[in-house]
Amino acid sequence: MPQSVYAILPASAALGLLFAFGVMAARPNLGPRAWLVPAVLSILFFGLTVDVVAKAGPLGFWNEHLRGPWGAQIWCDLLLAAGTATALLLPRARAVGMRPVPWMLAVLASGSIGLLAMAARCLFLEARLTTLSKETVR
């Protein structure tokens, strides 16, 4: 991936988050295919991460977090966000039969990639259960 992509990525990601917040505020339920959003994001971010790991190595992130106060703060922020999101998602995941430990390991190993995949799987299973329940009622 060209270096110029990495120059615009932070601002693009921030704009994407603002857009997502707007969509979530306007339409909190995206329907039975909502799982596609985190699934696609997980796949795209995985692709970006493969490129970064190929260029900077699998532990290249660690030096960034040791660089100074901001690096340490960002590391703590990422851990708090991943822990909070996982804690909020786990009850829903358990309710649809997902085993928590493999998903927690995926989040620990890959951060947002694992968390997005976990959210996608949970939303997919919830949608499938809802569809099956509606068919059973008929």
Short mmCIF file of N, CA and C in Angstrom, two decimals:
data_model
loop_
_atom_site.label_atom_id
_atom_site.label_comp_id
_atom_site.label_asym_id
_atom_site.label_seq_id
_atom_site.Cartn_x
_atom_site.Cartn_y
_atom_site.Cartn_z
N MET A 1 0.85 -1.17 0.00
CA MET A 1 0.00 0.00 0.00
C MET A 1 0.90 1.24 0.00
N PRO A 2 0.56 2.25 -0.80
CA PRO A 2 1.40 3.44 -0.86
C PRO A 2 1.42 4.21 0.46
N GLN A 3 2.54 4.85 0.75
CA GLN A 3 2.70 5.60 1.99
C GLN A 3 1.66 6.71 2.12
N SER A 4 1.22 7.27 1.00
CA SER A 4 0.23 8.36 1.04
C SER A 4 -1.07 7.92 1.68
N VAL A 5 -1.41 6.64 1.58
CA VAL A 5 -2.63 6.13 2.20
C VAL A 5 -2.55 6.30 3.71
N TYR A 6 -1.37 6.05 4.28
CA TYR A 6 -1.21 6.16 5.73
C TYR A 6 -1.28 7.61 6.19
N ALA A 7 -1.02 8.56 5.31
CA ALA A 7 -1.11 9.97 5.66
C ALA A 7 -2.56 10.43 5.80
N ILE A 8 -3.46 9.86 5.00
CA ILE A 8 -4.86 10.27 5.05
C ILE A 8 -5.73 9.34 5.90
N LEU A 9 -5.19 8.21 6.29
CA LEU A 9 -5.98 7.21 7.02
C LEU A 9 -6.54 7.72 8.34
N PRO A 10 -5.77 8.40 9.19
CA PRO A 10 -6.34 8.85 10.47
C PRO A 10 -7.55 9.77 10.30
N ALA A 11 -7.45 10.75 9.42
CA ALA A 11 -8.57 11.67 9.20
C ALA A 11 -9.75 10.93 8.57
N SER A 12 -9.47 10.03 7.64
CA SER A 12 -10.54 9.26 7.00
C SER A 12 -11.27 8.39 8.01
N ALA A 13 -10.51 7.75 8.90
CA ALA A 13 -11.13 6.91 9.93
C ALA A 13 -11.98 7.74 10.88
N ALA A 14 -11.51 8.94 11.24
CA ALA A 14 -12.29 9.82 12.11
C ALA A 14 -13.60 10.23 11.44
N LEU A 15 -13.53 10.58 10.16
CA LEU A 15 -14.75 10.92 9.42
C LEU A 15 -15.70 9.73 9.31
N GLY A 16 -15.13 8.54 9.10
CA GLY A 16 -15.95 7.34 9.05
C GLY A 16 -16.67 7.09 10.37
N LEU A 17 -15.97 7.32 11.48
CA LEU A 17 -16.61 7.14 12.79
C LEU A 17 -17.74 8.15 12.99
N LEU A 18 -17.51 9.39 12.61
CA LEU A 18 -18.57 10.41 12.72
C LEU A 18 -19.78 10.02 11.88
N PHE A 19 -19.53 9.54 10.68
CA PHE A 19 -20.62 9.08 9.82
C PHE A 19 -21.38 7.92 10.47
N ALA A 20 -20.63 6.96 11.01
CA ALA A 20 -21.26 5.80 11.66
C ALA A 20 -22.09 6.24 12.86
N PHE A 21 -21.59 7.18 13.65
CA PHE A 21 -22.36 7.69 14.79
C PHE A 21 -23.65 8.34 14.31
N GLY A 22 -23.57 9.07 13.21
CA GLY A 22 -24.78 9.69 12.66
C GLY A 22 -25.80 8.66 12.23
N VAL A 23 -25.34 7.61 11.55
CA VAL A 23 -26.24 6.53 11.12
C VAL A 23 -26.85 5.84 12.32
N MET A 24 -26.01 5.53 13.33
CA MET A 24 -26.53 4.84 14.52
C MET A 24 -27.53 5.70 15.28
N ALA A 25 -27.31 7.03 15.32
CA ALA A 25 -28.24 7.92 16.01
C ALA A 25 -29.57 8.01 15.26
N ALA A 26 -29.50 8.04 13.94
CA ALA A 26 -30.71 8.18 13.13
C ALA A 26 -31.48 6.87 12.98
N ARG A 27 -30.74 5.78 12.93
CA ARG A 27 -31.37 4.48 12.68
C ARG A 27 -30.65 3.42 13.51
N PRO A 28 -31.07 3.26 14.78
CA PRO A 28 -30.34 2.36 15.68
C PRO A 28 -30.38 0.89 15.28
N ASN A 29 -31.37 0.46 14.52
CA ASN A 29 -31.46 -0.94 14.11
C ASN A 29 -31.33 -1.03 12.60
N LEU A 30 -30.24 -1.62 12.13
CA LEU A 30 -30.02 -1.72 10.69
C LEU A 30 -30.65 -2.96 10.07
N GLY A 31 -31.33 -3.77 10.88
CA GLY A 31 -32.01 -4.93 10.35
C GLY A 31 -31.18 -6.19 10.37
N PRO A 32 -31.67 -7.23 9.71
CA PRO A 32 -31.03 -8.54 9.79
C PRO A 32 -29.67 -8.64 9.12
N ARG A 33 -29.33 -7.68 8.29
CA ARG A 33 -28.02 -7.72 7.63
C ARG A 33 -27.01 -6.77 8.28
N ALA A 34 -27.30 -6.31 9.49
CA ALA A 34 -26.40 -5.39 10.20
C ALA A 34 -25.04 -6.02 10.42
N TRP A 35 -24.97 -7.33 10.49
CA TRP A 35 -23.71 -8.03 10.74
C TRP A 35 -22.69 -7.79 9.61
N LEU A 36 -23.19 -7.42 8.44
CA LEU A 36 -22.27 -7.19 7.31
C LEU A 36 -21.34 -6.01 7.55
N VAL A 37 -21.80 -5.01 8.28
CA VAL A 37 -20.96 -3.82 8.52
C VAL A 37 -19.71 -4.19 9.31
N PRO A 38 -19.83 -4.78 10.51
CA PRO A 38 -18.59 -5.15 11.20
C PRO A 38 -17.79 -6.23 10.49
N ALA A 39 -18.45 -7.10 9.75
CA ALA A 39 -17.72 -8.14 9.01
C ALA A 39 -16.82 -7.52 7.94
N VAL A 40 -17.37 -6.60 7.17
CA VAL A 40 -16.58 -5.94 6.12
C VAL A 40 -15.46 -5.10 6.73
N LEU A 41 -15.77 -4.37 7.80
CA LEU A 41 -14.74 -3.57 8.46
C LEU A 41 -13.61 -4.45 9.00
N SER A 42 -13.96 -5.59 9.56
CA SER A 42 -12.95 -6.52 10.08
C SER A 42 -12.04 -7.01 8.96
N ILE A 43 -12.63 -7.36 7.83
CA ILE A 43 -11.85 -7.85 6.69
C ILE A 43 -10.94 -6.75 6.13
N LEU A 44 -11.49 -5.54 5.98
CA LEU A 44 -10.70 -4.42 5.46
C LEU A 44 -9.54 -4.07 6.41
N PHE A 45 -9.84 -4.03 7.70
CA PHE A 45 -8.79 -3.69 8.66
C PHE A 45 -7.76 -4.80 8.76
N PHE A 46 -8.18 -6.04 8.58
CA PHE A 46 -7.23 -7.15 8.55
C PHE A 46 -6.26 -6.97 7.38
N GLY A 47 -6.79 -6.60 6.21
CA GLY A 47 -5.94 -6.37 5.04
C GLY A 47 -4.94 -5.25 5.28
N LEU A 48 -5.39 -4.16 5.87
CA LEU A 48 -4.49 -3.06 6.21
C LEU A 48 -3.43 -3.53 7.20
N THR A 49 -3.84 -4.29 8.18
CA THR A 49 -2.91 -4.77 9.21
C THR A 49 -1.86 -5.70 8.62
N VAL A 50 -2.24 -6.55 7.69
CA VAL A 50 -1.27 -7.43 7.03
C VAL A 50 -0.20 -6.59 6.35
N ASP A 51 -0.62 -5.50 5.69
CA ASP A 51 0.34 -4.63 5.02
C ASP A 51 1.28 -3.98 6.04
N VAL A 52 0.73 -3.50 7.15
CA VAL A 52 1.54 -2.85 8.18
C VAL A 52 2.52 -3.85 8.80
N VAL A 53 2.05 -5.06 9.10
CA VAL A 53 2.93 -6.08 9.69
C VAL A 53 4.04 -6.45 8.71
N ALA A 54 3.72 -6.52 7.43
CA ALA A 54 4.74 -6.83 6.42
C ALA A 54 5.81 -5.74 6.36
N LYS A 55 5.41 -4.49 6.57
CA LYS A 55 6.35 -3.37 6.48
C LYS A 55 7.09 -3.11 7.79
N ALA A 56 6.41 -3.28 8.93
CA ALA A 56 7.00 -2.86 10.21
C ALA A 56 7.24 -4.01 11.18
N GLY A 57 6.81 -5.23 10.80
CA GLY A 57 7.01 -6.36 11.70
C GLY A 57 5.84 -6.54 12.65
N PRO A 58 5.70 -7.74 13.21
CA PRO A 58 4.53 -8.05 14.04
C PRO A 58 4.50 -7.30 15.38
N LEU A 59 5.64 -6.84 15.85
CA LEU A 59 5.66 -6.11 17.12
C LEU A 59 6.03 -4.64 16.94
N GLY A 60 5.90 -4.15 15.72
CA GLY A 60 6.24 -2.76 15.43
C GLY A 60 5.41 -1.76 16.22
N PHE A 61 4.22 -2.14 16.60
CA PHE A 61 3.35 -1.24 17.35
C PHE A 61 3.91 -0.92 18.73
N TRP A 62 4.67 -1.87 19.30
CA TRP A 62 5.13 -1.70 20.68
C TRP A 62 6.04 -0.48 20.83
N ASN A 63 6.96 -0.28 19.87
CA ASN A 63 7.84 0.88 19.93
C ASN A 63 7.06 2.19 19.86
N GLU A 64 5.96 2.18 19.12
CA GLU A 64 5.12 3.39 19.04
C GLU A 64 4.54 3.74 20.41
N HIS A 65 4.16 2.72 21.17
CA HIS A 65 3.57 2.97 22.48
C HIS A 65 4.60 3.33 23.54
N LEU A 66 5.87 3.03 23.28
CA LEU A 66 6.94 3.37 24.21
C LEU A 66 7.60 4.71 23.89
N ARG A 67 7.19 5.32 22.80
CA ARG A 67 7.84 6.53 22.29
C ARG A 67 7.70 7.72 23.23
N GLY A 68 6.61 7.83 23.95
CA GLY A 68 6.41 8.97 24.84
C GLY A 68 5.06 8.91 25.52
N PRO A 69 4.67 9.97 26.20
CA PRO A 69 3.41 9.98 26.95
C PRO A 69 2.18 9.70 26.09
N TRP A 70 2.14 10.26 24.87
CA TRP A 70 0.98 10.02 24.01
C TRP A 70 0.89 8.56 23.59
N GLY A 71 2.01 7.94 23.31
CA GLY A 71 2.00 6.53 22.93
C GLY A 71 1.46 5.66 24.06
N ALA A 72 1.89 5.95 25.28
CA ALA A 72 1.41 5.19 26.44
C ALA A 72 -0.08 5.44 26.66
N GLN A 73 -0.51 6.68 26.48
CA GLN A 73 -1.93 7.01 26.67
C GLN A 73 -2.78 6.32 25.62
N ILE A 74 -2.32 6.30 24.38
CA ILE A 74 -3.07 5.64 23.31
C ILE A 74 -3.18 4.14 23.57
N TRP A 75 -2.10 3.52 24.05
CA TRP A 75 -2.12 2.09 24.38
C TRP A 75 -3.18 1.82 25.45
N CYS A 76 -3.17 2.61 26.53
CA CYS A 76 -4.15 2.42 27.60
C CYS A 76 -5.56 2.65 27.08
N ASP A 77 -5.75 3.66 26.24
CA ASP A 77 -7.05 3.94 25.66
C ASP A 77 -7.56 2.76 24.83
N LEU A 78 -6.68 2.19 24.01
CA LEU A 78 -7.07 1.03 23.19
C LEU A 78 -7.46 -0.16 24.06
N LEU A 79 -6.69 -0.41 25.11
CA LEU A 79 -7.01 -1.53 26.00
C LEU A 79 -8.34 -1.31 26.73
N LEU A 80 -8.57 -0.09 27.21
CA LEU A 80 -9.84 0.21 27.88
C LEU A 80 -11.02 0.08 26.92
N ALA A 81 -10.86 0.57 25.70
CA ALA A 81 -11.94 0.48 24.71
C ALA A 81 -12.23 -0.97 24.34
N ALA A 82 -11.18 -1.76 24.12
CA ALA A 82 -11.38 -3.18 23.77
C ALA A 82 -12.00 -3.95 24.92
N GLY A 83 -11.55 -3.67 26.14
CA GLY A 83 -12.12 -4.35 27.30
C GLY A 83 -13.58 -3.99 27.53
N THR A 84 -13.90 -2.71 27.39
CA THR A 84 -15.29 -2.26 27.56
C THR A 84 -16.20 -2.85 26.49
N ALA A 85 -15.77 -2.78 25.24
CA ALA A 85 -16.59 -3.32 24.15
C ALA A 85 -16.80 -4.82 24.30
N THR A 86 -15.74 -5.54 24.68
CA THR A 86 -15.87 -6.99 24.87
C THR A 86 -16.82 -7.30 26.01
N ALA A 87 -16.69 -6.57 27.12
CA ALA A 87 -17.56 -6.80 28.28
C ALA A 87 -19.03 -6.54 27.92
N LEU A 88 -19.29 -5.53 27.11
CA LEU A 88 -20.67 -5.24 26.71
C LEU A 88 -21.21 -6.25 25.69
N LEU A 89 -20.33 -6.80 24.87
CA LEU A 89 -20.75 -7.74 23.83
C LEU A 89 -20.90 -9.17 24.35
N LEU A 90 -20.13 -9.54 25.36
CA LEU A 90 -20.14 -10.93 25.84
C LEU A 90 -21.51 -11.46 26.25
N PRO A 91 -22.34 -10.73 26.99
CA PRO A 91 -23.66 -11.30 27.33
C PRO A 91 -24.51 -11.63 26.09
N ARG A 92 -24.46 -10.78 25.09
CA ARG A 92 -25.20 -11.06 23.86
C ARG A 92 -24.60 -12.26 23.14
N ALA A 93 -23.27 -12.34 23.12
CA ALA A 93 -22.60 -13.46 22.46
C ALA A 93 -22.95 -14.78 23.16
N ARG A 94 -22.91 -14.79 24.47
CA ARG A 94 -23.27 -16.01 25.22
C ARG A 94 -24.72 -16.41 24.94
N ALA A 95 -25.60 -15.41 24.85
CA ALA A 95 -27.03 -15.67 24.64
C ALA A 95 -27.30 -16.37 23.32
N VAL A 96 -26.42 -16.20 22.33
CA VAL A 96 -26.62 -16.87 21.04
C VAL A 96 -25.70 -18.07 20.87
N GLY A 97 -25.05 -18.49 21.98
CA GLY A 97 -24.28 -19.73 21.97
C GLY A 97 -22.80 -19.59 21.61
N MET A 98 -22.29 -18.38 21.58
CA MET A 98 -20.87 -18.20 21.28
C MET A 98 -20.05 -18.48 22.54
N ARG A 99 -18.94 -19.19 22.37
CA ARG A 99 -18.04 -19.46 23.49
C ARG A 99 -17.14 -18.24 23.69
N PRO A 100 -17.08 -17.69 24.90
CA PRO A 100 -16.36 -16.43 25.09
C PRO A 100 -14.84 -16.51 24.95
N VAL A 101 -14.21 -17.57 25.43
CA VAL A 101 -12.74 -17.61 25.49
C VAL A 101 -12.09 -17.47 24.11
N PRO A 102 -12.52 -18.22 23.08
CA PRO A 102 -11.88 -18.03 21.77
C PRO A 102 -12.01 -16.59 21.24
N TRP A 103 -13.14 -15.98 21.49
CA TRP A 103 -13.35 -14.61 21.01
C TRP A 103 -12.53 -13.62 21.81
N MET A 104 -12.39 -13.84 23.11
CA MET A 104 -11.55 -12.96 23.91
C MET A 104 -10.09 -13.09 23.48
N LEU A 105 -9.66 -14.30 23.15
CA LEU A 105 -8.30 -14.49 22.64
C LEU A 105 -8.12 -13.79 21.29
N ALA A 106 -9.14 -13.83 20.46
CA ALA A 106 -9.07 -13.14 19.16
C ALA A 106 -8.94 -11.63 19.36
N VAL A 107 -9.66 -11.08 20.33
CA VAL A 107 -9.57 -9.65 20.62
C VAL A 107 -8.18 -9.33 21.17
N LEU A 108 -7.68 -10.15 22.07
CA LEU A 108 -6.34 -9.93 22.62
C LEU A 108 -5.27 -9.99 21.54
N ALA A 109 -5.41 -10.91 20.60
CA ALA A 109 -4.40 -11.11 19.56
C ALA A 109 -4.47 -10.08 18.44
N SER A 110 -5.67 -9.56 18.17
CA SER A 110 -5.80 -8.71 16.98
C SER A 110 -6.54 -7.40 17.22
N GLY A 111 -6.96 -7.14 18.44
CA GLY A 111 -7.64 -5.88 18.74
C GLY A 111 -8.97 -5.75 18.01
N SER A 112 -9.11 -4.67 17.30
CA SER A 112 -10.37 -4.36 16.62
C SER A 112 -10.77 -5.39 15.58
N ILE A 113 -9.81 -6.05 14.98
CA ILE A 113 -10.14 -7.07 13.98
C ILE A 113 -10.96 -8.17 14.64
N GLY A 114 -10.49 -8.69 15.77
CA GLY A 114 -11.22 -9.73 16.49
C GLY A 114 -12.53 -9.22 17.06
N LEU A 115 -12.52 -7.99 17.56
CA LEU A 115 -13.74 -7.43 18.13
C LEU A 115 -14.82 -7.24 17.06
N LEU A 116 -14.43 -6.73 15.90
CA LEU A 116 -15.38 -6.57 14.81
C LEU A 116 -15.90 -7.92 14.32
N ALA A 117 -15.02 -8.91 14.22
CA ALA A 117 -15.45 -10.25 13.81
C ALA A 117 -16.42 -10.83 14.84
N MET A 118 -16.14 -10.63 16.12
CA MET A 118 -17.03 -11.10 17.18
C MET A 118 -18.40 -10.43 17.09
N ALA A 119 -18.40 -9.12 16.88
CA ALA A 119 -19.66 -8.40 16.74
C ALA A 119 -20.44 -8.89 15.52
N ALA A 120 -19.74 -9.10 14.41
CA ALA A 120 -20.40 -9.59 13.20
C ALA A 120 -21.03 -10.96 13.44
N ARG A 121 -20.29 -11.86 14.06
CA ARG A 121 -20.81 -13.21 14.34
C ARG A 121 -22.02 -13.14 15.26
N CYS A 122 -21.93 -12.32 16.30
CA CYS A 122 -23.04 -12.18 17.24
C CYS A 122 -24.29 -11.63 16.55
N LEU A 123 -24.12 -10.57 15.76
CA LEU A 123 -25.26 -10.00 15.03
C LEU A 123 -25.84 -10.99 14.03
N PHE A 124 -24.97 -11.75 13.37
CA PHE A 124 -25.44 -12.77 12.42
C PHE A 124 -26.29 -13.81 13.13
N LEU A 125 -25.80 -14.31 14.27
CA LEU A 125 -26.54 -15.34 15.01
C LEU A 125 -27.85 -14.78 15.58
N GLU A 126 -27.84 -13.55 16.04
CA GLU A 126 -29.08 -12.93 16.53
C GLU A 126 -30.10 -12.81 15.41
N ALA A 127 -29.65 -12.39 14.23
CA ALA A 127 -30.57 -12.26 13.09
C ALA A 127 -31.13 -13.61 12.68
N ARG A 128 -30.26 -14.63 12.70
CA ARG A 128 -30.71 -15.97 12.34
C ARG A 128 -31.73 -16.50 13.34
N LEU A 129 -31.49 -16.27 14.62
CA LEU A 129 -32.45 -16.70 15.64
C LEU A 129 -33.79 -15.98 15.49
N THR A 130 -33.73 -14.69 15.17
CA THR A 130 -34.96 -13.92 14.97
C THR A 130 -35.73 -14.46 13.78
N THR A 131 -35.03 -14.75 12.70
CA THR A 131 -35.67 -15.30 11.49
C THR A 131 -36.29 -16.67 11.79
N LEU A 132 -35.54 -17.52 12.50
CA LEU A 132 -36.07 -18.84 12.84
C LEU A 132 -37.29 -18.74 13.75
N SER A 133 -37.26 -17.80 14.68
CA SER A 133 -38.40 -17.61 15.59
C SER A 133 -39.64 -17.17 14.82
N LYS A 134 -39.47 -16.26 13.87
CA LYS A 134 -40.61 -15.80 13.07
C LYS A 134 -41.17 -16.92 12.22
N GLU A 135 -40.30 -17.78 11.68
CA GLU A 135 -40.76 -18.90 10.85
C GLU A 135 -41.49 -19.94 11.70
N THR A 136 -41.05 -20.12 12.93
CA THR A 136 -41.68 -21.10 13.83
C THR A 136 -43.08 -20.65 14.21
N VAL A 137 -43.28 -19.33 14.37
CA VAL A 137 -44.57 -18.78 14.75
C VAL A 137 -45.59 -18.98 13.65
N ARG A 138 -45.16 -18.96 12.42
CA ARG A 138 -46.09 -19.08 11.28
C ARG A 138 -46.64 -20.42 11.23
#
